[in-house]
Each structure stands twice: as C-alpha cells, then as structure tokens.
C-alpha cells in the first residue's frame, strides 16, 4: 500500500494556544484530491498552513509523505508545492524570471522550455517580460499558480486557487489538477468553488466551528452551493 | 510516492547562485548598474562622515561649555562618566529590544514566497539577512560611543579607538545573541521584553547610585585584551548562528521579514506612527487574550477613555517609555555638569514629549482606522478632546514628578512648580494627540531649494504638527526653567496657552487656519481676475 500524501489525526490548528476549529482528521492518498470546504474564517487556510509546517500543531499529528511535517527539510520542500494567498514578488524580476527561478531552484534542467510552456498554458505569454507591478491581480494570481506547476512535486497544496480567475482559466485549472492526480500526484485544496470540488476532488473535509467531517465531493459541492445561493 | 515532473530534474543549485540570479537578472536589463550602486555607496559614506563630524564637533563644543566637575561631590548626585555608562546600558537595551522585535533574521515578502520554498540550502539563503542587522548596529554603536567618549569624557587616541571597537563588537554581539534566541525557537517578545527591562534598569540603577552616593567618578577605558575577548565572543556567536540558520522555521523568518519591511517603509516615509505600530505588532501575543471587563464604561465618552487606558496598560513598551521619561529629567537635575538651565530644559523637553506620546497610542490607532472614532455618537472635536484625557493624566503625573525635581534643583518653592505642572500638562496631551492625528506626509507638495538640497514643504508641515505646540505653547515653562523661578504671570500665561493648545488639537481640519485662508484666497483670486478680464 502506498504511503499517504497527508495523514492528519485529530489535529488541532490555530494561532497561539486557541484552536480555530474542532480537531481535523483525514487521509489523502497519492493520485487523489481532497478539498477543504467551509465558511470564511472556519479554519481551512489554517489547516493548510499547518500541513505545510508554517504553523505548529496545537495537538494531534500530521504526517506528510509518511513523515512528520518539517518544512526545514529540503526534501519536504522538494516534494511539497504550495500556492497560498501570497501576493509578493521581486519587483525587478519579470514574470518569466520568477518562473525560471522556481524551476531552476528545484533543479529542472530544461527550465527555459518548461517556463515557456507554462506561460502559454496560464495565459501569460504576452506578459513574460513584464514586471509584477504591471500585472493585474488576476495575472499575478496566474503567475503564482504557474509557479506551483513549474517544479516537480508529489503533493500540491492550493489555497482557494479559483480566486481572481475567470471562467475559462478555472476550467483550465480543473483540467490541470485532474491531470495532476492522473499522474499520481496528490492535491489538497481549500475552495469555495463547487464546480472545482465536483470536477477535481474525490472527497472533501467540511470544516465548521462546531464539527469537522469528511464528506463525498458531491455532498460538499451541494453544501457550498446552498451557502452561495 | 510518485513525483509529478514534466521535465528532467538535476541537482539543486547552491543558495548563492539563487541569490546571484535574483540580483543579476535586473542588471542584465540595465537596472541597478554598478555605477548607480557606487554612487549610492559614495553618497552614504559621505553623509555618514559629515554627520559624524558635525556630531563630534557639537559634542566637543558641549564639553567645552560644560562646567568642570565639583571638587567636593554632592551627597546626592551623579558624575558625567556614570551618565555616559547609563546611556550606553540604555542603548544596549534599546538595541536588544529592537533586534527582538525585528527578528532579527528575517526574509519577508518575495524572499519568503520565492526563496524559502526552494529545496536549496536555507543557511546560504539567509546568511545575508543574518549579517544585515549586526553590520548596521556595529558602526552605529561605534559612532555613538565615539561621540560620547570623545565629546563628554575627553578620551582621545588609542583609548578612544578601543572604546569604539568594543562598542561596535558589543552591538554586533547583542544582535547576534538575539538571533540565537530566535534560532532556539523562543518567542521574540521574550527578547524584546529583556531589552525593555534593560532600558528601565539603566535609569533605575542610576537613581539608586545617585541616592546611595556610591557612584564611581570615572569610567575605565577598555584595554586591547577586552577588545580581543569581545571579538572572540562575536566570532563564536556568529559561528553558532550560522550553523543554526538552516534550522530556522519559515514562519519565524517570514514574520520577522514582514515586520522589518513594515518598519523600513515607515522609516523611509518618515512615519513614526507606522514604525511604532510595526514594532508593537511584532511582539503581540498570538491568539486570544482575556477581555477586559471595562467596568468604568458608562457611555461613549467613558468607553473611549477606558479603551485608551486599556491600550496603555497592555503595552509594555509604552510603560517602559513612560518609566524612562520620568527618571531621565530627575537624573539630569542631580548631575552637576548637566544641571544647567539648558540641560534641564532639554531633558524636560525630550522626556515630556516621550511621556505624553507613550499615552497617546489610542489616538494613533484611531488615526489609522478612522471608523473607530466615527463609530461613537460623539462630535469629532469631542472625540479629540477625550483622546487627550489619558495623555493628560499621564502628563500630569509626569509633570508633577519632573517639576518637583526641578523645584529641588532651582531651590524654589515646590508648590509653585507643582502649580506650573498642572497648568502645563494639557499642552503635552494636546501635542501628543495633534501629532497622532497628523495626516500622512505630503511628498508631492511644493519644494523649497536650499543649499543643503530640496526641502519638501508638505512633508515638513505635517511633521511639525505636535512639536509646534510644545515649542510655542510651553514658552512659559521654558522661561521658568531658564530663570529657575515660577512667577504668577508665567503661570497665568501657561494657563492661557494650555487652553489654546487644547483648542488647536481639538480641530479636525487637516490644514491649519493660515493654510486654509491662503487656499481660500488663491481659489478666489482667479475667479475675480477672470471676471475683471471679462468685464
């Protein structure tokens, strides 16, 4: 049996000593996708940050790729790619240079060719030589997403990847994520998009201030739709 | 576990090549040329040299102007060398507090997002960040000690050089020690709190020495052995820190980098309020804290005053600032060589501004988020006046202690000085609130060309809000200290000027009366001219 990409057992997450939601338990196997769904402020992003080692666990255990989370290990960073809600860029580096930095920093040999493909795929080819300050917020979001795919990875963690994307790009992202799981990668994402849950995910963790439960993707999408509508 | 990789992967590059790529890529497009870099370096070096020269000249002039030490030391008093030692201990505390709040090893913004996620050696990525603060602190400390040692204590030659070297190395050691604490996973607020306590300990220790009469009259000049010993300590600390850099968690490095970026932005834009917010936010306890019961709240007015009081009570940094502000002028009055009218006046001026400012944090936060003031069913001017209550109470207590000490120094009637303290306290509060609510500096305003360069009038006009009240509305207090006596006309004038200060600080207009009149006149002129022309 393959080692789970993520195994969380009764994990309490939060800032300081106060947990932001009830204990979270779920398992994400390779080649599958799990969504974290729930209202704003329910703790989805906090769970993601804990899985990435950017926040310590308050209780319980999290294992990523069979080992306790430790983002200080180079191997952890080599295998786990994350696209969070960061909006920070080197002001003097172009779009292409940001992607090249990521690809080469992970040892990709044909980095320039790889970057050219990603620029095309994420609709940034016309902005390859642009500085981040000249991009719209949607274009900057696409740059961050492209960086997540510019490097090798076993686990891809995304925090609301649908934000600031138009319908066409959301569809393309869903296709990309399906390809990711088909290639054996694992995807963990927090989202408010019921379509993304339905199209990409196998199951979902519904995070709520009263309870956390693992539900089928269809049920999670229906719950999101009820809140949205 | 299957790794998803569309392209072949080789070895991961060294951290240095990542740093070089980030720095060199813009240069390839003609940005950040070497000439510009050398130009900036030249300007910085010349500015530092000129500033140090001017500072040294000023302090030496001060030394010439200072009276010689008394042949028979007073029973309660401090010598100048002890004052210098106290200043240095306080400066070390300030440096430790600052280093704790800034990290001191940080990588914020782009570096955190694009560098720290790479599987390259983290130690190599963070090395420049770890060296930055010690390298900045060392020359600053050397300059400070050179000024104090040469200017106030008369040290020269090799002794002065050794003192400066020990100061530079000591400052680097303080910052490196703070970085080691960070690398051990201890919270930054512990380091900051230690620095704050050291800052308070300096004047408290001085007060104890003054009262006990056990203060030494000279300071030893460090020998070369001390220089070598401190250098070895610095080398050891740097080596241990370098070995630990790779184990620094991304979250602490990100947090520190974020605070440093906010603080740097505040310094560049000359916004002391934003700097205070950055340094205060750096050591906030994460998560929730027990809510205050706010028992004194009876309505909107008491709610506002209570909130300001709670804010002051919870801010260790401002309580420390207050404690130091109380002790400094008291100590100056018992140092024979500093206790001249000018020395006492400067001490009262600086400490008074610091004390009132410490209590005006509520106003500063309200300026950043105007909704706080608008949410209360009170007139804007009433809100401003209520914001003066806590700074006013603090200024009253501070003035009573300080002017009590001034009364002893001037050998005048204590009651007269206490009456003047009550009369002048509102000005400090008004100035603190006026400074807190000042708008952001207007850099796009008119420039005045001077021999020293262009002066942005808009920015200067904004920065003068607050200090202008201290300078003008406390004139009676300055006169009283200058002549070392309090008279009825002085107190009367102070009462009138305090009322004026409160009125001015209550105004919610961003521009002063004169500026508004001028603008109104300018708006009216073209219309009148146009009408005349048409006629």
XYZ file of C-alpha atoms in Angstrom:
764
model
C 0.000 0.000 0.000
C 1.328 3.450 -0.950
C 2.316 5.918 1.727
C -0.432 8.541 2.152
C 0.481 12.011 0.927
C -1.161 13.507 4.019
C -2.392 11.807 7.154
C -3.932 14.113 9.759
C -5.148 12.618 13.010
C -7.118 14.727 15.494
C -5.105 17.784 14.562
C -5.908 20.999 16.337
C -4.833 24.086 14.427
C -4.723 27.743 15.335
C -2.668 30.735 16.326
C -1.224 30.810 19.817
C -2.953 28.328 22.088
C -6.518 28.675 20.819
C -7.717 26.210 18.143
C -9.776 27.790 15.382
C -11.878 24.676 14.717
C -12.540 21.206 16.156
C -9.853 18.534 15.627
C -9.326 17.578 11.977
C -8.737 14.030 10.716
C -8.366 12.961 7.099
C -6.130 10.967 4.793
C -5.053 11.968 1.302
C -3.717 9.152 -0.853
C -1.424 9.639 -3.869
C -3.349 10.153 -7.093
C -6.327 11.655 -5.288
C -7.603 15.113 -4.450
C -9.229 16.301 -1.229
C -10.957 19.640 -0.774
C -11.268 21.625 2.431
C -14.596 23.421 2.380
C -16.349 25.658 4.871
C -17.307 29.218 5.574
C -14.831 32.097 5.640
C -12.858 32.020 8.876
C -13.708 28.391 9.587
C -10.028 27.426 9.589
C -9.382 25.991 6.107
C -6.283 28.078 5.436
C -5.026 27.422 8.956
C -5.261 23.678 8.307
C -3.326 24.120 5.050
C -0.618 26.171 6.755
C -0.295 23.502 9.433
C 0.065 20.768 6.813
C 2.782 22.887 5.192
C 4.600 23.378 8.512
C 4.028 27.135 8.507
C 2.111 26.795 11.765
C 2.784 24.305 14.565
C 0.067 21.837 15.510
C -1.642 22.538 18.819
C -2.500 18.854 19.296
C -2.686 15.675 17.241
C -0.349 14.581 14.455
C 0.170 15.404 10.805
C 2.313 13.303 8.533
C 3.213 14.335 5.003
C 4.567 11.613 2.734
C 4.937 9.322 5.726
C 6.989 11.679 7.869
C 6.187 14.328 10.471
C 5.899 17.764 8.921
C 9.180 19.667 8.890
C 9.448 22.320 6.207
C 13.050 22.961 7.242
C 13.968 19.714 5.492
C 14.980 20.293 1.873
C 13.301 17.018 0.889
C 9.974 18.259 2.248
C 10.251 21.430 0.169
C 11.287 19.359 -2.834
C 8.145 17.230 -2.684
C 5.510 19.660 -1.462
C 4.396 22.557 -3.661
C 2.097 25.210 -2.268
C 0.161 28.109 -3.730
C -1.202 30.215 -0.893
C -2.730 33.655 -0.934
C 0.672 35.354 -1.076
C 0.919 38.425 -3.241
C 4.629 39.163 -3.063
C 7.073 39.322 -5.946
C 10.595 40.526 -6.637
C 9.853 43.957 -8.104
C 12.772 43.831 -10.565
C 12.224 40.271 -11.856
C 9.969 39.632 -14.829
C 7.176 37.074 -14.921
C 9.371 34.631 -16.847
C 12.270 35.159 -14.433
C 10.072 34.338 -11.438
C 9.096 31.043 -13.040
C 12.657 30.339 -14.148
C 13.890 30.970 -10.588
C 11.379 28.430 -9.279
C 12.151 25.819 -11.914
C 15.936 26.118 -11.683
C 15.753 26.329 -7.901
C 14.219 22.871 -7.986
C 16.841 21.563 -10.375
C 14.720 21.481 -13.553
C 17.213 21.062 -16.405
C 15.281 22.458 -19.364
C 13.895 25.285 -17.303
C 13.501 27.834 -20.117
C 11.497 25.437 -22.260
C 9.367 24.424 -19.309
C 8.721 28.066 -18.399
C 7.694 28.872 -21.975
C 5.114 26.080 -21.867
C 3.718 27.292 -18.547
C 3.496 30.903 -19.735
C 1.450 29.720 -22.681
C -0.754 27.461 -20.577
C -1.544 30.110 -17.975
C -2.159 32.874 -20.492
C 0.935 34.833 -19.525
C 2.974 34.518 -22.736
C 2.277 38.120 -23.700
C 3.423 39.254 -20.258
C 6.572 37.125 -19.997
C 8.842 40.161 -19.898
C 6.512 42.262 -17.743
C 7.364 43.209 -14.176
C 4.855 42.172 -11.491
C 3.824 45.778 -10.891
C 2.439 45.891 -14.445
C 0.194 42.855 -13.958
C -3.457 42.790 -12.964
C -4.395 40.912 -9.791
C -5.719 38.023 -11.897
C -2.465 37.835 -13.842
C -0.446 37.845 -10.625
C -2.621 35.003 -9.357
C -1.942 33.044 -12.537
C 1.783 33.638 -12.066
C 1.615 32.126 -8.581
C -0.361 29.147 -9.870
C 2.082 28.624 -12.728
C 4.929 28.621 -10.205
C 3.218 25.748 -8.415
C 3.452 23.705 -11.613
C 6.932 24.907 -12.578
C 8.607 22.399 -10.289
C 8.439 18.696 -9.536
C 6.153 17.715 -6.654
C 4.365 14.814 -5.009
C 1.827 16.915 -3.115
C 0.242 20.115 -4.378
C -1.444 22.352 -1.791
C -3.660 25.188 -3.019
C -5.496 27.836 -1.034
C -8.612 28.967 -2.915
C -6.957 28.678 -6.340
C -10.147 29.841 -8.061
C -9.802 33.341 -6.621
C -9.367 36.101 -9.242
C -9.580 33.607 -12.142
C -12.106 33.936 -14.972
C -14.337 31.039 -16.004
C -12.018 29.899 -18.792
C -8.990 29.798 -16.553
C -10.934 27.972 -13.842
C -11.818 25.268 -16.342
C -8.205 25.035 -17.437
C -7.094 24.809 -13.820
C -9.542 21.981 -13.161
C -8.140 20.098 -16.158
C -4.613 20.660 -14.892
C -5.498 19.346 -11.446
C -7.180 16.266 -12.901
C -4.007 15.624 -14.891
C -2.063 16.051 -11.674
C -3.913 13.272 -9.885
C -3.875 11.109 -13.020
C -0.082 11.355 -12.993
C -0.003 10.078 -9.409
C 0.253 13.392 -7.605
C -1.865 14.298 -4.599
C -3.837 17.542 -4.386
C -5.107 19.239 -1.245
C -7.054 22.429 -1.801
C -9.234 24.823 0.132
C -12.013 26.174 -2.031
C -15.405 27.860 -2.240
C -15.993 26.672 -5.808
C -18.490 23.759 -6.005
C -17.543 23.061 -9.630
C -13.880 22.663 -8.724
C -14.817 20.240 -5.943
C -17.020 18.201 -8.269
C -14.596 18.141 -11.176
C -11.352 17.543 -9.309
C -11.875 16.113 -5.845
C -12.634 12.626 -4.626
C -13.843 13.739 -1.230
C -13.916 16.796 0.996
C -13.337 17.798 4.581
C -16.084 20.121 5.744
C -14.616 22.451 8.357
C -17.038 24.164 10.669
C -16.692 25.784 14.067
C -18.890 23.044 15.590
C -17.705 19.931 13.745
C -15.288 18.687 11.103
C -16.424 15.819 8.892
C -15.236 14.032 5.779
C -17.964 14.019 3.123
C -18.181 12.882 -0.515
C -17.297 15.519 -3.095
C -20.883 15.728 -4.324
C -22.199 16.422 -0.844
C -19.510 19.076 -0.278
C -20.358 20.781 -3.576
C -24.027 20.775 -2.630
C -23.253 22.335 0.749
C -21.159 25.089 -0.876
C -23.914 25.733 -3.423
C -26.509 26.029 -0.637
C -24.395 28.676 1.114
C -23.662 30.548 -2.115
C -27.269 30.533 -3.311
C 5.500 8.221 -3.831
C 5.128 9.378 -7.424
C 6.624 12.752 -8.161
C 4.910 14.769 -10.853
C 7.581 16.184 -13.122
C 7.151 17.128 -16.736
C 10.860 17.767 -17.317
C 14.078 16.050 -16.263
C 15.459 17.199 -12.930
C 19.121 17.509 -11.996
C 20.871 18.725 -8.908
C 19.547 21.670 -6.958
C 21.702 24.803 -7.359
C 23.605 26.391 -4.491
C 21.927 29.111 -2.437
C 24.496 31.623 -3.614
C 23.535 31.127 -7.252
C 19.871 31.742 -6.363
C 20.805 34.996 -4.663
C 23.028 35.976 -7.568
C 20.333 35.240 -10.134
C 17.851 37.387 -8.233
C 20.343 40.244 -8.036
C 21.824 39.975 -11.521
C 18.737 39.437 -13.658
C 17.635 43.087 -13.377
C 21.191 44.272 -14.117
C 21.065 42.457 -17.440
C 18.257 44.822 -18.432
C 20.230 47.883 -17.407
C 18.659 48.202 -13.964
C 20.756 48.544 -10.846
C 24.023 49.320 -12.689
C 27.330 49.250 -10.850
C 27.749 52.994 -11.355
C 24.480 53.701 -9.579
C 25.484 51.338 -6.773
C 28.842 53.054 -6.336
C 27.107 56.425 -6.425
C 24.738 55.361 -3.653
C 27.636 53.978 -1.640
C 29.608 57.206 -2.069
C 26.625 59.313 -1.003
C 26.008 57.111 2.029
C 29.655 57.196 3.137
C 29.946 60.962 2.705
C 26.661 61.502 4.558
C 27.781 59.318 7.460
C 31.205 61.000 7.619
C 29.717 64.514 7.515
C 27.100 63.602 10.142
C 29.710 62.063 12.419
C 31.962 65.107 12.014
C 29.145 67.522 12.791
C 28.058 65.392 15.764
C 31.597 65.180 17.129
C 32.070 68.915 16.778
C 28.795 69.596 18.573
C 29.592 67.263 21.450
C 33.096 68.701 21.846
C 31.597 72.184 21.943
C 29.251 70.892 24.620
C 32.183 69.548 26.586
C 33.904 72.921 26.451
C 30.691 74.582 27.589
C 30.111 72.144 30.447
C 31.274 73.314 33.845
C 34.103 71.331 35.476
C 33.111 68.647 37.984
C 32.747 69.978 41.547
C 35.761 69.431 43.768
C 33.522 68.098 46.524
C 30.876 65.765 45.073
C 27.348 66.478 46.332
C 25.775 63.887 48.682
C 23.104 63.093 46.080
C 24.431 63.214 42.560
C 25.981 61.502 39.568
C 29.202 62.059 37.699
C 29.280 62.539 33.938
C 31.024 59.177 33.323
C 28.206 57.397 35.145
C 25.668 59.218 32.976
C 27.538 58.002 29.896
C 27.533 54.449 31.260
C 23.791 54.683 31.928
C 23.224 55.930 28.391
C 25.200 53.009 26.990
C 23.287 50.432 29.041
C 20.023 52.010 27.936
C 21.195 51.991 24.314
C 22.123 48.312 24.610
C 18.626 47.624 25.943
C 17.068 49.573 23.076
C 19.162 47.634 20.575
C 18.202 44.294 22.120
C 14.537 45.287 22.147
C 14.725 46.392 18.520
C 16.582 43.238 17.464
C 13.987 41.095 19.235
C 11.122 42.886 17.523
C 12.766 42.706 14.101
C 13.646 39.054 14.372
C 16.484 39.740 13.797
C 16.848 37.187 10.949
C 14.031 37.811 8.514
C 13.012 37.264 4.931
C 9.744 38.888 4.099
C 7.626 39.333 1.009
C 9.159 37.997 -2.163
C 12.089 36.277 -0.469
C 9.716 34.305 1.755
C 7.486 33.249 -1.130
C 10.058 32.583 -3.832
C 13.207 31.607 -1.913
C 12.195 29.813 1.260
C 10.082 27.282 -0.647
C 13.071 26.121 -2.695
C 14.889 22.944 -1.668
C 18.209 24.792 -1.685
C 20.254 25.169 1.477
C 18.361 27.640 3.671
C 21.517 28.664 5.503
C 23.016 30.082 2.344
C 19.843 31.978 1.542
C 19.587 33.549 4.996
C 23.254 34.408 5.517
C 22.986 37.991 4.192
C 19.792 38.540 6.193
C 21.541 37.326 9.346
C 24.510 39.626 8.771
C 22.448 42.718 7.929
C 21.477 43.894 11.416
C 24.828 43.230 13.173
C 26.618 45.030 10.327
C 24.300 48.027 10.706
C 24.401 48.045 14.511
C 28.192 47.917 14.795
C 29.082 51.246 13.108
C 26.102 52.980 14.712
C 27.344 51.901 18.151
C 30.913 52.901 17.300
C 29.761 56.382 16.264
C 27.642 56.771 19.414
C 30.468 55.745 21.731
C 32.975 57.906 19.861
C 30.708 60.919 20.284
C 30.110 60.277 23.978
C 33.640 59.192 24.790
C 35.421 61.967 22.938
C 32.831 64.643 23.497
C 31.821 64.173 27.111
C 34.683 62.188 28.653
C 37.593 63.646 26.700
C 39.031 60.321 25.558
C 41.446 60.503 22.626
C 43.850 58.353 20.626
C 44.128 54.625 21.202
C 41.745 54.686 24.159
C 39.031 56.217 22.018
C 39.711 53.686 19.246
C 39.457 50.774 21.680
C 36.217 52.121 23.155
C 34.723 52.459 19.665
C 35.839 48.946 18.723
C 34.368 47.423 21.876
C 31.118 49.292 21.230
C 30.931 48.056 17.630
C 31.679 44.482 18.602
C 29.364 44.661 21.610
C 26.469 45.868 19.473
C 27.078 43.075 16.996
C 27.169 40.608 19.908
C 23.821 41.875 21.240
C 22.140 41.405 17.864
C 23.742 38.010 17.317
C 22.580 36.912 20.765
C 19.034 37.941 19.856
C 19.337 35.932 16.650
C 20.488 32.901 18.622
C 17.420 33.218 20.841
C 15.303 33.343 17.684
C 17.020 30.249 16.319
C 16.273 28.434 19.584
C 12.559 28.879 18.874
C 11.894 31.238 21.778
C 9.285 33.952 21.172
C 10.544 37.327 20.028
C 8.627 39.115 22.738
C 10.905 37.496 25.352
C 13.945 39.139 23.759
C 12.113 42.434 23.328
C 10.964 42.354 26.942
C 14.524 41.717 28.148
C 15.677 44.743 26.164
C 12.851 46.846 27.565
C 13.749 45.832 31.113
C 17.379 46.726 30.468
C 16.255 50.145 29.272
C 14.364 50.693 32.517
C 17.157 49.192 34.610
C 19.637 51.809 33.343
C 17.970 54.917 34.823
C 16.728 52.975 37.863
C 20.291 51.811 38.569
C 21.496 55.357 38.090
C 18.900 56.628 40.546
C 19.996 54.043 43.128
C 23.630 55.033 42.642
C 22.744 58.712 42.952
C 20.795 58.202 46.173
C 23.346 55.855 47.725
C 26.258 58.113 46.863
C 28.200 55.087 45.645
C 28.514 56.210 42.050
C 32.050 55.992 40.627
C 33.591 59.179 39.313
C 35.438 57.648 36.343
C 34.874 55.011 33.676
C 37.646 52.565 32.770
C 38.883 52.679 29.177
C 38.869 49.143 27.729
C 42.254 47.591 27.008
C 43.218 45.597 23.938
C 42.572 42.368 25.844
C 38.925 43.384 26.220
C 38.714 44.177 22.505
C 40.103 40.756 21.610
C 37.824 38.996 24.117
C 34.697 40.686 22.754
C 35.826 39.936 19.192
C 36.169 36.270 20.092
C 32.688 36.268 21.611
C 31.282 37.826 18.433
C 33.063 35.266 16.271
C 31.727 32.411 18.397
C 28.162 33.762 18.329
C 28.349 34.273 14.567
C 29.620 30.737 14.026
C 26.877 29.176 16.167
C 24.209 31.268 14.480
C 25.498 30.383 11.021
C 25.289 26.708 11.882
C 21.693 27.139 13.033
C 20.410 29.259 10.136
C 19.333 26.218 8.164
C 17.081 25.113 11.012
C 15.165 28.385 11.277
C 11.479 27.697 10.605
C 9.996 29.590 7.668
C 7.231 31.005 9.841
C 9.597 32.910 12.152
C 11.695 34.121 9.241
C 8.550 35.260 7.398
C 7.171 37.034 10.478
C 10.434 38.848 11.097
C 10.802 39.793 7.457
C 7.305 41.179 7.387
C 7.926 43.351 10.461
C 11.264 44.564 9.075
C 9.643 45.520 5.760
C 6.869 47.438 7.534
C 9.382 49.192 9.790
C 11.635 50.088 6.860
C 8.692 51.522 4.936
C 7.784 53.624 7.960
C 11.329 54.947 8.294
C 11.612 55.787 4.604
C 8.300 57.657 4.676
C 9.192 59.381 7.973
C 6.066 57.976 9.635
C 6.912 57.372 13.289
C 3.352 56.161 13.977
C 3.636 53.353 11.463
C 7.062 52.482 12.879
C 5.529 52.201 16.339
C 2.727 50.015 15.034
C 5.230 47.755 13.258
C 7.380 47.323 16.357
C 4.385 46.858 18.662
C 2.714 44.332 16.373
C 5.924 42.320 16.217
C 5.585 41.152 19.808
C 1.833 40.810 20.156
C 0.823 37.611 21.871
C -0.769 35.372 19.212
C -4.278 34.097 19.697
C -6.878 35.382 22.069
C -6.394 37.125 25.359
C -8.756 37.657 28.252
C -11.111 40.519 27.542
C -11.075 43.431 29.931
C -14.353 43.875 31.806
C -14.290 47.604 31.065
C -16.073 48.355 34.327
C -15.601 52.092 34.015
C -17.651 52.318 30.819
C -20.831 54.341 31.383
C -21.351 55.729 27.896
C -19.499 56.588 24.688
C -17.187 59.107 26.339
C -16.085 56.792 29.134
C -15.829 53.923 26.618
C -13.285 55.877 24.619
C -11.232 56.880 27.648
C -11.377 53.344 29.063
C -10.199 51.904 25.756
C -7.217 54.257 25.745
C -6.382 53.249 29.310
C -6.591 49.522 28.494
C -4.336 50.057 25.488
C -1.722 51.786 27.624
C -1.951 49.134 30.329
C -1.348 46.356 27.797
C 1.637 47.951 26.081
C 4.836 47.077 27.933
C 6.880 49.181 25.526
C 4.935 52.326 26.335
C 5.021 51.689 30.079
C 8.782 51.312 29.808
C 8.952 54.529 27.785
C 6.954 56.240 30.489
C 9.221 54.982 33.262
C 12.342 56.146 31.452
C 10.722 59.506 30.691
C 10.050 60.036 34.396
C 13.571 59.156 35.504
C 15.679 60.955 32.874
C 14.952 64.595 33.808
C 15.136 63.745 37.506
C 18.599 62.283 36.976
C 19.749 65.261 34.903
C 18.958 67.566 37.816
C 21.386 65.651 40.046
C 24.328 65.602 37.610
C 26.288 68.756 38.484
C 27.711 69.172 34.990
C 24.353 68.739 33.236
C 22.118 70.526 35.712
C 22.290 73.878 33.959
C 19.109 75.621 32.741
C 19.821 74.437 29.185
C 20.498 70.843 30.286
C 17.353 70.664 32.409
C 15.271 72.294 29.686
C 16.438 69.810 27.041
C 15.794 66.877 29.385
C 12.288 68.121 30.226
C 11.519 68.759 26.560
C 12.599 65.321 25.331
C 11.215 63.345 28.270
C 7.899 65.213 28.285
C 7.328 64.509 24.623
C 8.188 60.835 25.196
C 5.852 60.534 28.200
C 2.823 62.097 26.533
C 3.462 60.195 23.313
C 3.542 56.896 25.229
C -0.013 57.503 26.398
C -1.417 58.552 23.011
C -1.368 55.150 21.324
C -5.166 55.095 21.186
C -5.177 58.245 19.091
C -2.512 56.826 16.791
C -4.535 53.668 16.141
C -7.659 55.768 15.629
C -5.861 57.853 13.017
C -5.079 54.681 11.077
C -8.660 53.387 11.339
C -10.972 56.440 11.422
C -14.001 54.166 11.808
C -13.036 53.781 15.491
C -13.832 57.415 16.189
C -16.805 57.587 13.843
C -18.474 54.605 15.484
C -19.167 56.620 18.641
C -22.105 59.053 18.863
C -19.822 61.965 19.683
C -18.790 65.096 17.834
C -15.357 64.931 16.194
C -13.965 67.688 18.383
C -15.301 65.940 21.498
C -13.572 62.744 20.431
C -10.283 64.610 20.035
C -10.663 66.142 23.488
C -11.480 62.776 25.015
C -8.380 61.325 23.354
C -6.401 63.890 25.389
C -7.677 62.564 28.718
C -5.265 59.654 29.177
C -2.213 61.522 27.821
C -3.285 64.430 30.013
C -3.436 62.319 33.162
C -0.079 60.768 32.354
C 1.415 64.185 31.594
C 0.033 65.486 34.885
C 1.755 62.726 36.877
C 4.933 63.082 34.876
C 4.972 66.872 35.243
C 4.404 66.653 38.996
C 7.428 64.356 39.475
C 9.647 66.164 36.978
C 8.877 69.703 38.016
C 9.132 68.557 41.645
C 12.717 67.586 40.877
C 13.203 70.884 39.039
C 11.942 72.676 42.153
C 14.624 70.968 44.240
C 17.216 71.859 41.589
C 16.125 75.508 41.462
C 15.746 75.636 45.244
C 12.388 77.337 44.696
C 9.008 76.734 46.379
C 7.710 73.252 45.488
C 4.092 74.408 45.392
C 4.799 76.981 42.672
C 6.376 74.381 40.420
C 3.505 71.949 41.062
C 1.005 74.629 40.048
C 3.010 75.139 36.861
C 2.982 71.352 36.337
C -0.821 71.315 36.489
C -1.039 74.324 34.185
C 1.326 72.904 31.567
C 0.151 69.251 31.479
C -2.655 69.878 28.932
C -0.131 71.140 26.377
C 1.758 67.841 26.406
C -1.507 65.940 25.903
C -2.648 68.290 23.148
C 0.688 67.994 21.351
C 0.643 64.192 21.561
C -2.888 63.992 20.166
C -2.180 66.571 17.445
C 0.888 64.572 16.405
C -1.097 61.323 16.483
C -3.805 62.636 14.164
C -1.470 64.364 11.719
C -2.080 63.320 8.105
C 0.468 61.313 6.124
C 3.430 63.385 4.869
C 2.608 65.060 1.581
C 5.627 64.311 -0.589
C 4.017 65.727 -3.718
C 3.831 69.249 -2.303
C 5.976 72.267 -3.122
C 9.768 72.056 -2.812
C 11.981 74.792 -1.474
C 15.510 74.726 -2.874
C 18.188 75.280 -0.246
C 21.971 74.909 -0.235
C 21.527 71.587 1.555
C 19.102 70.301 -1.066
C 15.387 70.424 -1.746
C 13.043 70.625 1.238
C 9.562 69.142 0.744
C 7.344 71.727 2.427
C 4.290 69.456 2.524
C 6.141 66.757 4.466
C 7.777 69.225 6.851
C 4.476 70.955 7.577
C 2.933 67.622 8.554
C 5.882 66.542 10.691
C 5.784 69.788 12.644
C 2.252 69.101 13.900
C 2.592 68.357 17.603
C 6.127 69.666 18.167
C 4.817 73.122 17.205
C 2.527 73.143 20.255
C 5.362 72.001 22.536
C 7.617 74.762 21.252
C 5.098 77.598 21.349
C 2.508 76.779 23.992
C 5.066 75.745 26.606
C 7.026 79.004 26.350
C 6.128 80.000 29.941
C 7.511 76.670 31.188
C 10.722 77.159 29.214
C 11.074 80.675 30.637
C 10.510 79.363 34.171
C 13.214 76.736 33.773
C 15.535 79.277 32.141
C 15.300 81.691 35.067
C 14.822 78.855 37.615
C 11.764 80.554 39.101
C 7.977 80.451 38.796
C 6.021 83.692 38.856
C 2.291 84.447 38.709
C 2.439 85.929 35.175
C 4.239 82.792 33.986
C 1.532 80.530 35.418
C -1.228 82.761 34.012
C 0.338 82.752 30.562
C 0.741 78.979 30.760
C -2.956 78.511 31.594
C -3.970 80.639 28.601
C -1.583 78.865 26.238
C -2.754 75.449 27.507
C -6.309 76.390 26.582
C -5.091 77.474 23.142
C -3.218 74.171 22.705
C -6.309 72.138 23.573
C -8.383 74.169 21.121
C -5.840 73.671 18.346
C -5.522 69.931 18.988
C -9.332 69.566 19.063
C -9.585 70.808 15.495
C -10.295 68.132 12.919
C -9.083 70.241 9.983
C -6.074 68.635 8.384
C -4.670 72.017 7.399
C -4.092 74.943 9.709
C -6.059 78.180 9.767
C -3.352 80.063 7.867
C -3.089 77.413 5.139
C -6.871 77.324 4.729
C -7.062 81.102 4.491
C -4.292 81.126 1.908
C -6.001 78.440 -0.156
C -9.337 80.219 0.061
C -7.702 83.406 -1.124
C -5.988 81.590 -4.006
C -9.259 79.954 -5.034
C -10.987 83.334 -5.044
C -8.284 85.206 -6.972
C -8.558 83.596 -10.438
C -12.323 83.927 -10.341
C -12.068 87.616 -9.519
C -9.376 88.117 -12.155
C -11.419 86.280 -14.731
C -14.454 88.394 -14.006
C -12.398 91.527 -14.269
C -10.895 90.385 -17.524
C -14.283 89.599 -18.955
C -15.551 92.973 -17.974
